[in-house]
Every structure is written in C-alpha cells, then in structure tokens.
Short mmCIF file of C-alpha atoms in Angstrom, two decimals:
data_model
loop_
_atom_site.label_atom_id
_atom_site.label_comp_id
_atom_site.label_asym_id
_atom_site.label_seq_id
_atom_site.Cartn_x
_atom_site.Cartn_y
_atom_site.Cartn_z
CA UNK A 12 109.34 -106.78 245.23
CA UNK A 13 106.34 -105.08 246.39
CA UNK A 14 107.41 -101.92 246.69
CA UNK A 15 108.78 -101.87 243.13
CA UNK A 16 105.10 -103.03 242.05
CA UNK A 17 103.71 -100.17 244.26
CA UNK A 18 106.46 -97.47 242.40
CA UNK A 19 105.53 -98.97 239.00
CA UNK A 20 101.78 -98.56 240.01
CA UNK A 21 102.22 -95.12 241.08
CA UNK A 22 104.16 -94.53 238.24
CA UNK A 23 101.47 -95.35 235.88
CA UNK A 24 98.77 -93.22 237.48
CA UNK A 25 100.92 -90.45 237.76
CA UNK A 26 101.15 -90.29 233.81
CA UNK A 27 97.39 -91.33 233.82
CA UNK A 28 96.59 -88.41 235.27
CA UNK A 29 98.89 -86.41 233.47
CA UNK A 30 97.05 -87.16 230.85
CA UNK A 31 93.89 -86.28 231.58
CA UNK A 32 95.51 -82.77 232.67
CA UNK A 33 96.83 -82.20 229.63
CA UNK A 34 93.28 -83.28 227.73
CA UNK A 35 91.56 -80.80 229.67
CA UNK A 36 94.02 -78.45 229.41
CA UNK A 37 93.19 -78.26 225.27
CA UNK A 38 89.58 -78.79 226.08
CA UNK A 39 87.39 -81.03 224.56
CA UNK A 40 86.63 -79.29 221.39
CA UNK A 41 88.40 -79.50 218.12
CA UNK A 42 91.94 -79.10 219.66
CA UNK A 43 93.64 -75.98 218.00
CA UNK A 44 94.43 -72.91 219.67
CA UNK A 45 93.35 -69.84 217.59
CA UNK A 46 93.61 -66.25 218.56
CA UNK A 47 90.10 -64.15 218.41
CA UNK A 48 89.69 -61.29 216.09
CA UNK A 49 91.03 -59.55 219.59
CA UNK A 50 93.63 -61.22 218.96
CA UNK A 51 94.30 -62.79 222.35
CA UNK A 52 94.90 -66.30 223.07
CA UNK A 53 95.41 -68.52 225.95
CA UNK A 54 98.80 -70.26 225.90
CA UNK A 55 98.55 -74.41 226.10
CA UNK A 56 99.54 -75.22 229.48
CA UNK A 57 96.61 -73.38 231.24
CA UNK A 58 94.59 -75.99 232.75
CA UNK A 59 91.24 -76.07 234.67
CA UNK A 60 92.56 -74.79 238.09
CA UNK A 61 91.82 -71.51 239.38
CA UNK A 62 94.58 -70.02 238.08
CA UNK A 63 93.75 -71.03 234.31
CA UNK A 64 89.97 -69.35 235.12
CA UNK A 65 91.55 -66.26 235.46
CA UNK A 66 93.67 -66.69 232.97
CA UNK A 67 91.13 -68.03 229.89
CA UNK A 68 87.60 -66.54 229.90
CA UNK A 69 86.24 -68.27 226.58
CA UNK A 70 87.20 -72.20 224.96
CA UNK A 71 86.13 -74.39 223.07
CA UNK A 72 84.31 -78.15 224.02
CA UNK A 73 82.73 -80.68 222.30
CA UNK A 74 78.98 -81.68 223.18
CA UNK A 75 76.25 -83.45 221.78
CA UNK A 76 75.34 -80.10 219.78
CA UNK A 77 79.10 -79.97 218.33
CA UNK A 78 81.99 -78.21 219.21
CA UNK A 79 80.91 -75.05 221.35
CA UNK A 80 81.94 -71.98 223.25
CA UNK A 81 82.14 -72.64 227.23
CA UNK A 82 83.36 -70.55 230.14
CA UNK A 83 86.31 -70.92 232.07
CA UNK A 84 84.50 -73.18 234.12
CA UNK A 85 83.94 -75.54 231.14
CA UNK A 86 80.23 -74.57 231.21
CA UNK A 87 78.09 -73.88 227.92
CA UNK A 88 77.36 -70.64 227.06
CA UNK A 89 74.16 -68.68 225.21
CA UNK A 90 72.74 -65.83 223.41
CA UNK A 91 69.67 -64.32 224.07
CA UNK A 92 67.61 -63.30 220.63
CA UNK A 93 66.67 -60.55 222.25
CA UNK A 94 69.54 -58.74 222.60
CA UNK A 95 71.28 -56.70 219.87
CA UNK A 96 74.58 -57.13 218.52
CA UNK A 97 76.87 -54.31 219.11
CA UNK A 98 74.12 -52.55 221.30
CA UNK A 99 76.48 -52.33 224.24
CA UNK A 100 73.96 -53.76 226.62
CA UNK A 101 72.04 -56.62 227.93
CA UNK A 102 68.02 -57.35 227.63
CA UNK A 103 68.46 -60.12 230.21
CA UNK A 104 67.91 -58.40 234.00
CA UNK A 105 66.10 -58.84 237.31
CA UNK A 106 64.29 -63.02 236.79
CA UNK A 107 65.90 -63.08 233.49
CA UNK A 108 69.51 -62.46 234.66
CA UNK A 109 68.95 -64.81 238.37
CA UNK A 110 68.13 -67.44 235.43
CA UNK A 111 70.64 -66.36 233.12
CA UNK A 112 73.51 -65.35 234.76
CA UNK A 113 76.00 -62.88 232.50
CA UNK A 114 79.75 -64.53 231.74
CA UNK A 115 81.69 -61.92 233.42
CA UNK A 116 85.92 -61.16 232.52
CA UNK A 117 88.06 -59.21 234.75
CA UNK A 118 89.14 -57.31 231.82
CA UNK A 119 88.46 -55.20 228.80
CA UNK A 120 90.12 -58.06 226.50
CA UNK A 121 89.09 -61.51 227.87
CA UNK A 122 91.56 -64.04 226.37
CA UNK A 123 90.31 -67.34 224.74
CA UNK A 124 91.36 -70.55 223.35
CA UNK A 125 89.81 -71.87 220.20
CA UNK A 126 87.12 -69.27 220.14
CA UNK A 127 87.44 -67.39 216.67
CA UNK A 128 84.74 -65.02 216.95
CA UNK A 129 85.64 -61.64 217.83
CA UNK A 130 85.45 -61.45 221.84
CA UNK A 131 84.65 -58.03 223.81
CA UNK A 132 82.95 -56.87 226.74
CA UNK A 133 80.09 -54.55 227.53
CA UNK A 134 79.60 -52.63 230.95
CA UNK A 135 76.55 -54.09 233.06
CA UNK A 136 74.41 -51.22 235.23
CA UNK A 137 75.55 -52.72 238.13
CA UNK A 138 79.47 -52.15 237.07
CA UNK A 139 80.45 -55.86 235.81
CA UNK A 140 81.56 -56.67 232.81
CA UNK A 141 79.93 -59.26 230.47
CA UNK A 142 81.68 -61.24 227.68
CA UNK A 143 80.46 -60.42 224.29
CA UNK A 144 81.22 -62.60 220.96
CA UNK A 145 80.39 -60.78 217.52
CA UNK A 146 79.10 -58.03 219.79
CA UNK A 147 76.44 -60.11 221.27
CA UNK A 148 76.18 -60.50 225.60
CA UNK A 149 76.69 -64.01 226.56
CA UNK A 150 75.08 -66.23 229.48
CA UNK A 151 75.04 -69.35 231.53
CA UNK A 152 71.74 -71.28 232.48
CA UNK A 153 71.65 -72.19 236.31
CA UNK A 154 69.75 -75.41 234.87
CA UNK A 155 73.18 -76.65 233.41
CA UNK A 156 74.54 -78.38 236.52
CA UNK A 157 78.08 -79.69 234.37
CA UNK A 158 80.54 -79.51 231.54
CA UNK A 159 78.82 -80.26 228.53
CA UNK A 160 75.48 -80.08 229.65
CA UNK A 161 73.05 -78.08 226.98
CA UNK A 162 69.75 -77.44 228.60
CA UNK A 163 68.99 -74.00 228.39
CA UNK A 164 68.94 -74.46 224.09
CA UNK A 165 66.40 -73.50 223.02
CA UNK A 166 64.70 -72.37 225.93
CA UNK A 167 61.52 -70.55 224.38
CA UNK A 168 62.86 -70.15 221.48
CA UNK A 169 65.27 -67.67 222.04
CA UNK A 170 68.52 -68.73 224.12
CA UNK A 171 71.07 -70.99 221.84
CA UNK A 172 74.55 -72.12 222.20
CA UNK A 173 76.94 -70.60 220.55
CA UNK A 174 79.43 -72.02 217.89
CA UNK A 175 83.17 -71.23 218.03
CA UNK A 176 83.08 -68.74 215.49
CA UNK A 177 79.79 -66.89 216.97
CA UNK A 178 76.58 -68.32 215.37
CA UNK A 179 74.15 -69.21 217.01
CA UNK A 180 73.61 -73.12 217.22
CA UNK A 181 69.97 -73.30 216.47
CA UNK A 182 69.58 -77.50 216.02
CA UNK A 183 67.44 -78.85 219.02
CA UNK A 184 68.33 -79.28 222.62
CA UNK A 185 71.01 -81.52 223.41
CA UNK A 186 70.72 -82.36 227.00
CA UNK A 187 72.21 -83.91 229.91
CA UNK A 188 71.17 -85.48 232.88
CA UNK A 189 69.80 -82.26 234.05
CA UNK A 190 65.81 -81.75 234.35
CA UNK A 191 63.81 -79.79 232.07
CA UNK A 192 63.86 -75.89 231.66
CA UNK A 193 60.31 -75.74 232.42
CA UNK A 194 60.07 -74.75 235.49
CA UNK A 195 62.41 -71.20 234.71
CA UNK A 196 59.09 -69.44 232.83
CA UNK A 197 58.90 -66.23 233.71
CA UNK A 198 55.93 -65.50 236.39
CA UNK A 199 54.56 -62.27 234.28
CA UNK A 200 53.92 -64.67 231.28
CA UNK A 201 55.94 -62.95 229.16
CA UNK A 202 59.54 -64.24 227.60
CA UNK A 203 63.10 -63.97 229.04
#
C-alpha cells in the first residue's frame, strides 16, 4: 500500500513538472510561435536548458509592461535612444556597455520564438556580435536580477523594453523586486 501511494505521488509530480517544462518551453508571452521577418523560428520543444540558449536567441514573455522581447535567458531586453536604426553599430561602450551589456548570438541569423520584428546582428569592435530588432542593437541591464524583471525602463529617459514586434515600450517602469537604477549614472554627468 505505501509504495503504490509513493508511485502515485511520484507519478503526479512527474507530470507536474512536465508541465511547467512545457510552459516555459512556450514562454510566458502570448503563446504562438511566429517566424521573424528573417524568417527563422525556434521549434516548440526547446526549453530553458542550455541547449535551448543556444538554440533560441530572442522570445517572447509576459511582464507587468505586457508581452515583451527577452533573451534566451528569459531576461528583458532594451533599446538605447541613442543608437540608430540600421547604423550597424552601437552608442553604448566602455560604463555604458559594463551597465548595459549587448545580447550577443553565435550567428549571423539568431533564431526566435514569437518575436515578429525583423532580427539581425551587427559586428561589435571587439568582434562579438549583438542582436539587432528593426535594425536597432539590443541590451540587458545588470540591475535586472530575474525573468520578468523591468528596471532598466526608462532609465534616463532613453533605455525601453521592447515589444514583440520592435517598438519601443515607452509606458513607465514596471519593476521587480530589484533596487532602483539610480545608482548606474554615469560618473562624467553625462547620459548612457
């Protein structure tokens, strides 16, 4: 008897956790797969292991600013104003980029899931290669500690979160349990 109750209860978190695989798997954004104007997609069993990160650069999640574009690590990503679209390069260096870091891809055509802007890269000086959307460079904040968290909006007025399709998200910071982005001003008094 009680190791048919200890089967059953097995049993049950095994397909519990199956689950919550397969949730992540999709992400948490608005659940359909769509190729980029790229015209690369991730297929639907990639999940968050290692193996999925190198597989999926860009998806989708939901967070209290909407459904969003994330890396394959789940966290949020940004545009900087001060970049150009379709410049082929990056404002964001030196403080800016040990604040900012640049999403990086492996390859020339970064695949994504749910991500319908068009998806590129650009060459960094130092040789890496950063994930564009709709031409534009895209970023993490090292203030974003998890999934979902939306700190760095805002951020003197010029890094946002960017929607699915490639706008920018401009509606006020979000959050998280994270502190503040106060303390990542530059020291020359100018803006990064």
């Amino acid at each position: 008897m009680r190791k048919s109750w200890i089967l059953a209860v097995s049993s049950v978190a095994a397909l519990v956790l199956a689950g919550c695989g397969s949730s992540s798997s999709n992400s948490s954004g608005s659940g359909t797969s769509s190729s980029s104007a790229s015209g690369t997609s991730s297929s639907s069993s990639a999940s968050s292991s290692s193996s999925a990160s190198a597989d999926v650069s860009l998806w989708t999640a939901s967070t209290s600013l909407g459904t969003i574009v994330v890396d394959s690590s789940g966290m949020t990503v940004y545009y900087f104003d001060k970049d150009t679209a379709n410049s082929g390069t990056s404002t964001c260096s030196g403080e800016c980029l040990a604040a900012w870091p640049a999403v990086v891809a492996t390859s020339d055509s970064p695949k994504v899931d749910g991500v319908t802007g068009t998806v590129g890269t650009i060459t960094r000086d130092d040789g890496t290669k950063q994930v564009t959307l709709n031409g534009l460079p895209l970023y993490l904040f090292v203030k974003d500690k998890a999934p979902g968290d939306v700190t760095g909006q805002a951020v003197q007025g010029v890094w946002w979160v960017v929607a699915p399709d490639g706008t920018k998200i401009t509606a006020a910071g979000g959050g998280s349990s994270s502190s503040s982005s106060s303390g990542l001003m530059p020291s020359s008094g100018s803006t990064y």
